[in-house]
Amino acid sequence: KQEVTQIPAALSVPEGENLVLNCSFTDSAIYNLQWFRQDPGKGLTSLLLIQSSQREQTSGRLNASLDKSSGRSTLYIAASQPGDSATYLCAVRGYNAGKSTFGDGTTLTVKP
Amino acid sequence: DAGVTQSPTHLIKTRGQQVTLRCSPKSGHDTVSWYQQALGQGPQFIFQYYEEEERQRGNFPDRFSGHQFPNYSSELNVNALLLGDSALYLCASSSGGASYGYTFGSGTRLTVV
């Protein structure tokens, strides 16, 4: 059974800092890993999708890496802004191409 | 390009009642998955529909059932509601194989009183 853990559960940083969010998973037989952003009471917005054959993906100030062998992914946010404040979730999709397993998220607060 | 549409956005029901939630997938997507998200937790997989059939199911009781229509839209039905069913219900659509990621709707907030 796949288990996904996100550390830390909460993070507060001053504006302008570079930061790293962590995601670890127990079963390395994955199809892909997806990072999402969730604002309070809202749905999930996809940030980055990394296929199992890829090592990283970049979009603007965001960079996500994947190390299947160690069961880890990181989301790097450069030059953080107050608008980045949200909960960040990672989801791991198994080889059965069906469900994704989510972590409980990291709640990020960026202070002006 | 319309994304995933869910209705209603909010719903209040009494224990023991039944509820139906609806989802229209993103244009071009043929697979719909439903997730339940309790406050402060990550989404939990309920089930997935493809070609009008339930393809995979998570660890949820039979009170949770669903349907997919020929136009790929989907419904989630929950019978005999419990207080613990209060949550944000999220619909996600995808296309073809797992190479493509999910697109999520804004969710339906269900409160059971």
mmCIF file of C-alpha atoms in Angstrom:
data_model
loop_
_atom_site.group_PDB
_atom_site.id
_atom_site.type_symbol
_atom_site.label_atom_id
_atom_site.label_comp_id
_atom_site.label_asym_id
_atom_site.label_seq_id
_atom_site.Cartn_x
_atom_site.Cartn_y
_atom_site.Cartn_z
ATOM 1 C CA LYS A 1 0.000 0.000 0.000
ATOM 2 C CA GLN A 2 1.413 3.345 -1.079
ATOM 3 C CA GLU A 3 1.925 5.893 1.686
ATOM 4 C CA VAL A 4 2.808 9.523 1.016
ATOM 5 C CA THR A 5 4.278 11.836 3.632
ATOM 6 C CA GLN A 6 4.829 15.572 3.368
ATOM 7 C CA ILE A 7 7.182 17.416 5.668
ATOM 8 C CA PRO A 8 6.879 19.965 7.133
ATOM 9 C CA ALA A 9 3.139 20.155 7.776
ATOM 10 C CA ALA A 10 3.360 23.933 7.974
ATOM 11 C CA LEU A 11 5.943 26.501 6.989
ATOM 12 C CA SER A 12 6.126 30.262 7.473
ATOM 13 C CA VAL A 13 8.722 32.337 5.634
ATOM 14 C CA PRO A 14 9.345 36.012 4.866
ATOM 15 C CA GLU A 15 8.717 37.226 1.349
ATOM 16 C CA GLY A 16 11.590 36.702 -1.068
ATOM 17 C CA GLU A 17 12.935 33.502 0.450
ATOM 18 C CA ASN A 18 13.660 30.404 -1.604
ATOM 19 C CA LEU A 19 12.099 27.317 -0.061
ATOM 20 C CA VAL A 20 11.812 23.558 -0.490
ATOM 21 C CA LEU A 21 8.795 21.360 0.223
ATOM 22 C CA ASN A 22 9.321 17.634 0.639
ATOM 23 C CA CYS A 23 7.287 14.617 -0.383
ATOM 24 C CA SER A 24 8.232 11.006 0.316
ATOM 25 C CA PHE A 25 6.529 7.814 -0.809
ATOM 26 C CA THR A 26 6.964 4.175 0.175
ATOM 27 C CA ASP A 27 6.459 2.335 -3.133
ATOM 28 C CA SER A 28 8.827 3.392 -5.910
ATOM 29 C CA ALA A 29 6.757 1.654 -8.624
ATOM 30 C CA ILE A 30 5.016 4.833 -9.691
ATOM 31 C CA TYR A 31 3.688 6.106 -12.994
ATOM 32 C CA ASN A 32 3.933 9.789 -12.208
ATOM 33 C CA LEU A 33 3.942 12.357 -9.425
ATOM 34 C CA GLN A 34 1.899 15.546 -9.470
ATOM 35 C CA TRP A 35 2.193 18.657 -7.304
ATOM 36 C CA PHE A 36 -0.935 20.655 -6.574
ATOM 37 C CA ARG A 37 -1.798 23.916 -4.877
ATOM 38 C CA GLN A 38 -4.976 24.294 -2.822
ATOM 39 C CA ASP A 39 -6.345 27.573 -1.504
ATOM 40 C CA PRO A 40 -8.618 27.384 1.574
ATOM 41 C CA GLY A 41 -11.937 25.703 0.779
ATOM 42 C CA LYS A 42 -11.092 25.448 -2.910
ATOM 43 C CA GLY A 43 -10.244 22.726 -5.382
ATOM 44 C CA LEU A 44 -6.779 21.614 -6.462
ATOM 45 C CA THR A 45 -4.733 23.443 -9.076
ATOM 46 C CA SER A 46 -2.070 21.400 -10.842
ATOM 47 C CA LEU A 47 1.407 22.906 -10.656
ATOM 48 C CA LEU A 48 3.751 20.305 -12.096
ATOM 49 C CA LEU A 49 3.520 16.719 -13.369
ATOM 50 C CA ILE A 50 6.632 14.528 -13.407
ATOM 51 C CA GLN A 51 6.566 11.221 -15.275
ATOM 52 C CA SER A 52 8.412 8.300 -13.709
ATOM 53 C CA SER A 53 11.095 8.512 -16.428
ATOM 54 C CA GLN A 54 11.803 12.175 -15.689
ATOM 55 C CA ARG A 55 14.018 13.734 -13.049
ATOM 56 C CA GLU A 56 12.539 17.205 -12.871
ATOM 57 C CA GLN A 57 10.046 19.690 -14.252
ATOM 58 C CA THR A 58 10.088 23.467 -14.182
ATOM 59 C CA SER A 59 7.405 26.108 -14.490
ATOM 60 C CA GLY A 60 8.268 29.722 -13.794
ATOM 61 C CA ARG A 61 9.524 30.030 -10.210
ATOM 62 C CA LEU A 62 8.672 26.384 -9.474
ATOM 63 C CA ASN A 63 10.923 23.380 -9.912
ATOM 64 C CA ALA A 64 9.999 19.845 -8.933
ATOM 65 C CA SER A 65 12.421 16.946 -8.779
ATOM 66 C CA LEU A 66 11.821 13.218 -8.550
ATOM 67 C CA ASP A 67 14.099 10.488 -7.185
ATOM 68 C CA LYS A 68 12.206 7.224 -7.502
ATOM 69 C CA SER A 69 14.937 5.067 -6.013
ATOM 70 C CA SER A 70 14.837 6.976 -2.740
ATOM 71 C CA GLY A 71 11.075 7.596 -2.878
ATOM 72 C CA ARG A 72 11.379 11.364 -2.731
ATOM 73 C CA SER A 73 10.239 14.473 -4.537
ATOM 74 C CA THR A 74 10.920 18.100 -3.748
ATOM 75 C CA LEU A 75 9.126 21.258 -4.827
ATOM 76 C CA TYR A 76 11.398 24.278 -4.959
ATOM 77 C CA ILE A 77 9.824 27.732 -4.907
ATOM 78 C CA ALA A 78 12.101 30.621 -5.781
ATOM 79 C CA ALA A 79 11.660 34.174 -4.531
ATOM 80 C CA SER A 80 8.475 33.416 -2.601
ATOM 81 C CA GLN A 81 5.588 35.922 -2.654
ATOM 82 C CA PRO A 82 2.560 36.401 -0.356
ATOM 83 C CA GLY A 83 0.398 35.088 -3.208
ATOM 84 C CA ASP A 84 2.189 31.743 -2.876
ATOM 85 C CA SER A 85 0.478 31.219 0.489
ATOM 86 C CA ALA A 86 -1.579 28.020 0.153
ATOM 87 C CA THR A 87 -1.462 24.308 0.898
ATOM 88 C CA TYR A 88 0.767 22.295 -1.394
ATOM 89 C CA LEU A 89 -0.100 18.646 -2.010
ATOM 90 C CA CYS A 90 1.806 15.915 -3.782
ATOM 91 C CA ALA A 91 0.046 12.956 -5.378
ATOM 92 C CA VAL A 92 1.659 9.699 -6.495
ATOM 93 C CA ARG A 93 0.013 7.626 -9.200
ATOM 94 C CA GLY A 94 0.700 3.902 -9.219
ATOM 95 C CA TYR A 95 1.425 1.597 -12.138
ATOM 96 C CA ASN A 96 -2.174 0.471 -12.270
ATOM 97 C CA ALA A 97 -2.825 3.899 -13.801
ATOM 98 C CA GLY A 98 -5.786 4.349 -11.563
ATOM 99 C CA LYS A 99 -5.866 6.165 -8.314
ATOM 100 C CA SER A 100 -3.390 8.655 -6.976
ATOM 101 C CA THR A 101 -2.344 8.655 -3.331
ATOM 102 C CA PHE A 102 -2.035 12.067 -1.709
ATOM 103 C CA GLY A 103 -0.013 13.380 1.168
ATOM 104 C CA ASP A 104 -1.683 15.603 3.764
ATOM 105 C CA GLY A 105 0.041 18.671 2.372
ATOM 106 C CA THR A 106 2.315 21.461 3.520
ATOM 107 C CA THR A 107 0.603 24.720 4.438
ATOM 108 C CA LEU A 108 2.806 27.613 3.367
ATOM 109 C CA THR A 109 2.497 31.161 4.670
ATOM 110 C CA VAL A 110 4.619 33.851 3.037
ATOM 111 C CA LYS A 111 4.739 37.031 5.131
ATOM 112 C CA PRO A 112 5.077 40.438 3.405
ATOM 113 C CA ASP B 1 -11.856 25.798 -22.517
ATOM 114 C CA ALA B 2 -14.115 24.697 -19.675
ATOM 115 C CA GLY B 3 -12.368 22.854 -16.898
ATOM 116 C CA VAL B 4 -13.985 20.401 -14.519
ATOM 117 C CA THR B 5 -17.382 21.579 -13.309
ATOM 118 C CA GLN B 6 -18.950 20.350 -10.069
ATOM 119 C CA SER B 7 -22.399 21.030 -8.668
ATOM 120 C CA PRO B 8 -23.644 22.046 -6.231
ATOM 121 C CA THR B 9 -20.859 24.030 -4.561
ATOM 122 C CA HIS B 10 -22.320 23.669 -1.079
ATOM 123 C CA LEU B 11 -24.870 21.315 0.420
ATOM 124 C CA ILE B 12 -26.337 20.737 3.878
ATOM 125 C CA LYS B 13 -28.050 17.412 4.591
ATOM 126 C CA THR B 14 -29.478 15.654 7.631
ATOM 127 C CA ARG B 15 -28.176 12.321 8.923
ATOM 128 C CA GLY B 16 -29.803 9.394 7.162
ATOM 129 C CA GLN B 17 -30.584 11.338 3.993
ATOM 130 C CA GLN B 18 -29.214 10.650 0.541
ATOM 131 C CA VAL B 19 -27.209 13.029 -1.642
ATOM 132 C CA THR B 20 -26.154 13.211 -5.298
ATOM 133 C CA LEU B 21 -23.152 15.212 -6.453
ATOM 134 C CA ARG B 22 -22.434 15.930 -10.104
ATOM 135 C CA CYS B 23 -19.323 16.400 -12.197
ATOM 136 C CA SER B 24 -18.678 17.390 -15.803
ATOM 137 C CA PRO B 25 -15.136 16.544 -16.912
ATOM 138 C CA LYS B 26 -12.791 18.784 -18.821
ATOM 139 C CA SER B 27 -13.382 18.775 -22.561
ATOM 140 C CA GLY B 28 -11.549 15.846 -24.129
ATOM 141 C CA HIS B 29 -11.285 13.860 -20.886
ATOM 142 C CA ASP B 30 -12.984 10.483 -20.599
ATOM 143 C CA THR B 31 -12.090 9.321 -17.088
ATOM 144 C CA VAL B 32 -13.577 10.648 -13.870
ATOM 145 C CA SER B 33 -12.283 10.020 -10.355
ATOM 146 C CA TRP B 34 -13.898 11.050 -7.085
ATOM 147 C CA TYR B 35 -12.050 11.992 -3.920
ATOM 148 C CA GLN B 36 -13.147 12.850 -0.392
ATOM 149 C CA GLN B 37 -11.135 15.429 1.529
ATOM 150 C CA ALA B 38 -11.635 15.890 5.251
ATOM 151 C CA LEU B 39 -10.491 19.119 6.844
ATOM 152 C CA GLY B 40 -6.721 19.259 7.207
ATOM 153 C CA GLN B 41 -6.120 16.035 5.298
ATOM 154 C CA GLY B 42 -5.192 15.032 1.793
ATOM 155 C CA PRO B 43 -7.859 13.748 -0.616
ATOM 156 C CA GLN B 44 -8.832 10.078 -0.283
ATOM 157 C CA PHE B 45 -9.705 8.082 -3.407
ATOM 158 C CA ILE B 46 -13.334 6.923 -3.599
ATOM 159 C CA PHE B 47 -13.608 5.417 -7.098
ATOM 160 C CA GLN B 48 -12.853 5.933 -10.768
ATOM 161 C CA TYR B 49 -15.117 5.644 -13.800
ATOM 162 C CA TYR B 50 -14.110 4.925 -17.366
ATOM 163 C CA GLU B 51 -16.339 3.814 -20.245
ATOM 164 C CA GLU B 52 -19.332 4.046 -17.902
ATOM 165 C CA GLU B 53 -17.914 1.413 -15.567
ATOM 166 C CA GLU B 54 -16.349 1.577 -12.130
ATOM 167 C CA ARG B 55 -12.717 0.644 -12.755
ATOM 168 C CA GLN B 56 -11.195 1.075 -9.332
ATOM 169 C CA ARG B 57 -12.538 1.594 -5.858
ATOM 170 C CA GLY B 58 -10.947 2.868 -2.676
ATOM 171 C CA ASN B 59 -11.733 1.842 0.881
ATOM 172 C CA PHE B 60 -15.241 3.285 1.057
ATOM 173 C CA PRO B 61 -18.466 1.475 2.029
ATOM 174 C CA ASP B 62 -21.190 0.521 -0.415
ATOM 175 C CA ARG B 63 -23.167 3.568 0.703
ATOM 176 C CA PHE B 64 -20.966 5.383 -1.796
ATOM 177 C CA SER B 65 -21.927 4.652 -5.385
ATOM 178 C CA GLY B 66 -21.519 6.349 -8.696
ATOM 179 C CA HIS B 67 -22.370 6.485 -12.312
ATOM 180 C CA GLN B 68 -20.834 7.721 -15.534
ATOM 181 C CA PHE B 69 -22.946 8.813 -18.472
ATOM 182 C CA PRO B 70 -22.215 8.462 -22.216
ATOM 183 C CA ASN B 71 -21.083 12.116 -22.309
ATOM 184 C CA TYR B 72 -18.466 11.227 -19.634
ATOM 185 C CA SER B 73 -20.150 13.246 -16.887
ATOM 186 C CA SER B 74 -20.489 11.510 -13.555
ATOM 187 C CA GLU B 75 -22.523 11.391 -10.366
ATOM 188 C CA LEU B 76 -21.534 10.430 -6.848
ATOM 189 C CA ASN B 77 -24.327 9.151 -4.621
ATOM 190 C CA VAL B 78 -24.081 8.727 -0.886
ATOM 191 C CA ASN B 79 -26.873 6.952 1.006
ATOM 192 C CA ALA B 80 -27.682 6.927 4.738
ATOM 193 C CA LEU B 81 -25.507 9.952 5.423
ATOM 194 C CA LEU B 82 -23.398 10.008 8.571
ATOM 195 C CA LEU B 83 -21.891 13.009 10.337
ATOM 196 C CA GLY B 84 -18.483 11.676 9.282
ATOM 197 C CA ASP B 85 -19.408 12.076 5.625
ATOM 198 C CA SER B 86 -19.046 15.845 6.023
ATOM 199 C CA ALA B 87 -16.154 16.769 3.733
ATOM 200 C CA LEU B 88 -15.102 18.416 0.490
ATOM 201 C CA TYR B 89 -15.853 16.083 -2.416
ATOM 202 C CA LEU B 90 -13.553 16.548 -5.357
ATOM 203 C CA CYS B 91 -13.970 15.339 -8.902
ATOM 204 C CA ALA B 92 -10.918 14.869 -11.118
ATOM 205 C CA SER B 93 -10.870 14.137 -14.816
ATOM 206 C CA SER B 94 -8.125 12.738 -16.974
ATOM 207 C CA SER B 95 -7.598 11.393 -20.466
ATOM 208 C CA GLY B 96 -6.302 8.136 -21.772
ATOM 209 C CA GLY B 97 -3.493 6.533 -19.813
ATOM 210 C CA ALA B 98 -1.694 7.686 -16.701
ATOM 211 C CA SER B 99 0.752 9.786 -18.713
ATOM 212 C CA TYR B 100 -1.572 12.679 -18.235
ATOM 213 C CA GLY B 101 -2.261 14.179 -14.865
ATOM 214 C CA TYR B 102 -5.512 14.995 -13.192
ATOM 215 C CA THR B 103 -7.554 18.162 -13.581
ATOM 216 C CA PHE B 104 -9.658 18.869 -10.502
ATOM 217 C CA GLY B 105 -12.906 20.725 -10.049
ATOM 218 C CA SER B 106 -13.571 23.220 -7.267
ATOM 219 C CA GLY B 107 -15.378 20.632 -5.188
ATOM 220 C CA THR B 108 -18.682 20.271 -3.360
ATOM 221 C CA ARG B 109 -18.678 21.069 0.339
ATOM 222 C CA LEU B 110 -21.076 18.617 2.037
ATOM 223 C CA THR B 111 -22.151 19.250 5.606
ATOM 224 C CA VAL B 112 -24.169 16.578 7.402
ATOM 225 C CA VAL B 113 -26.060 17.760 10.505
#
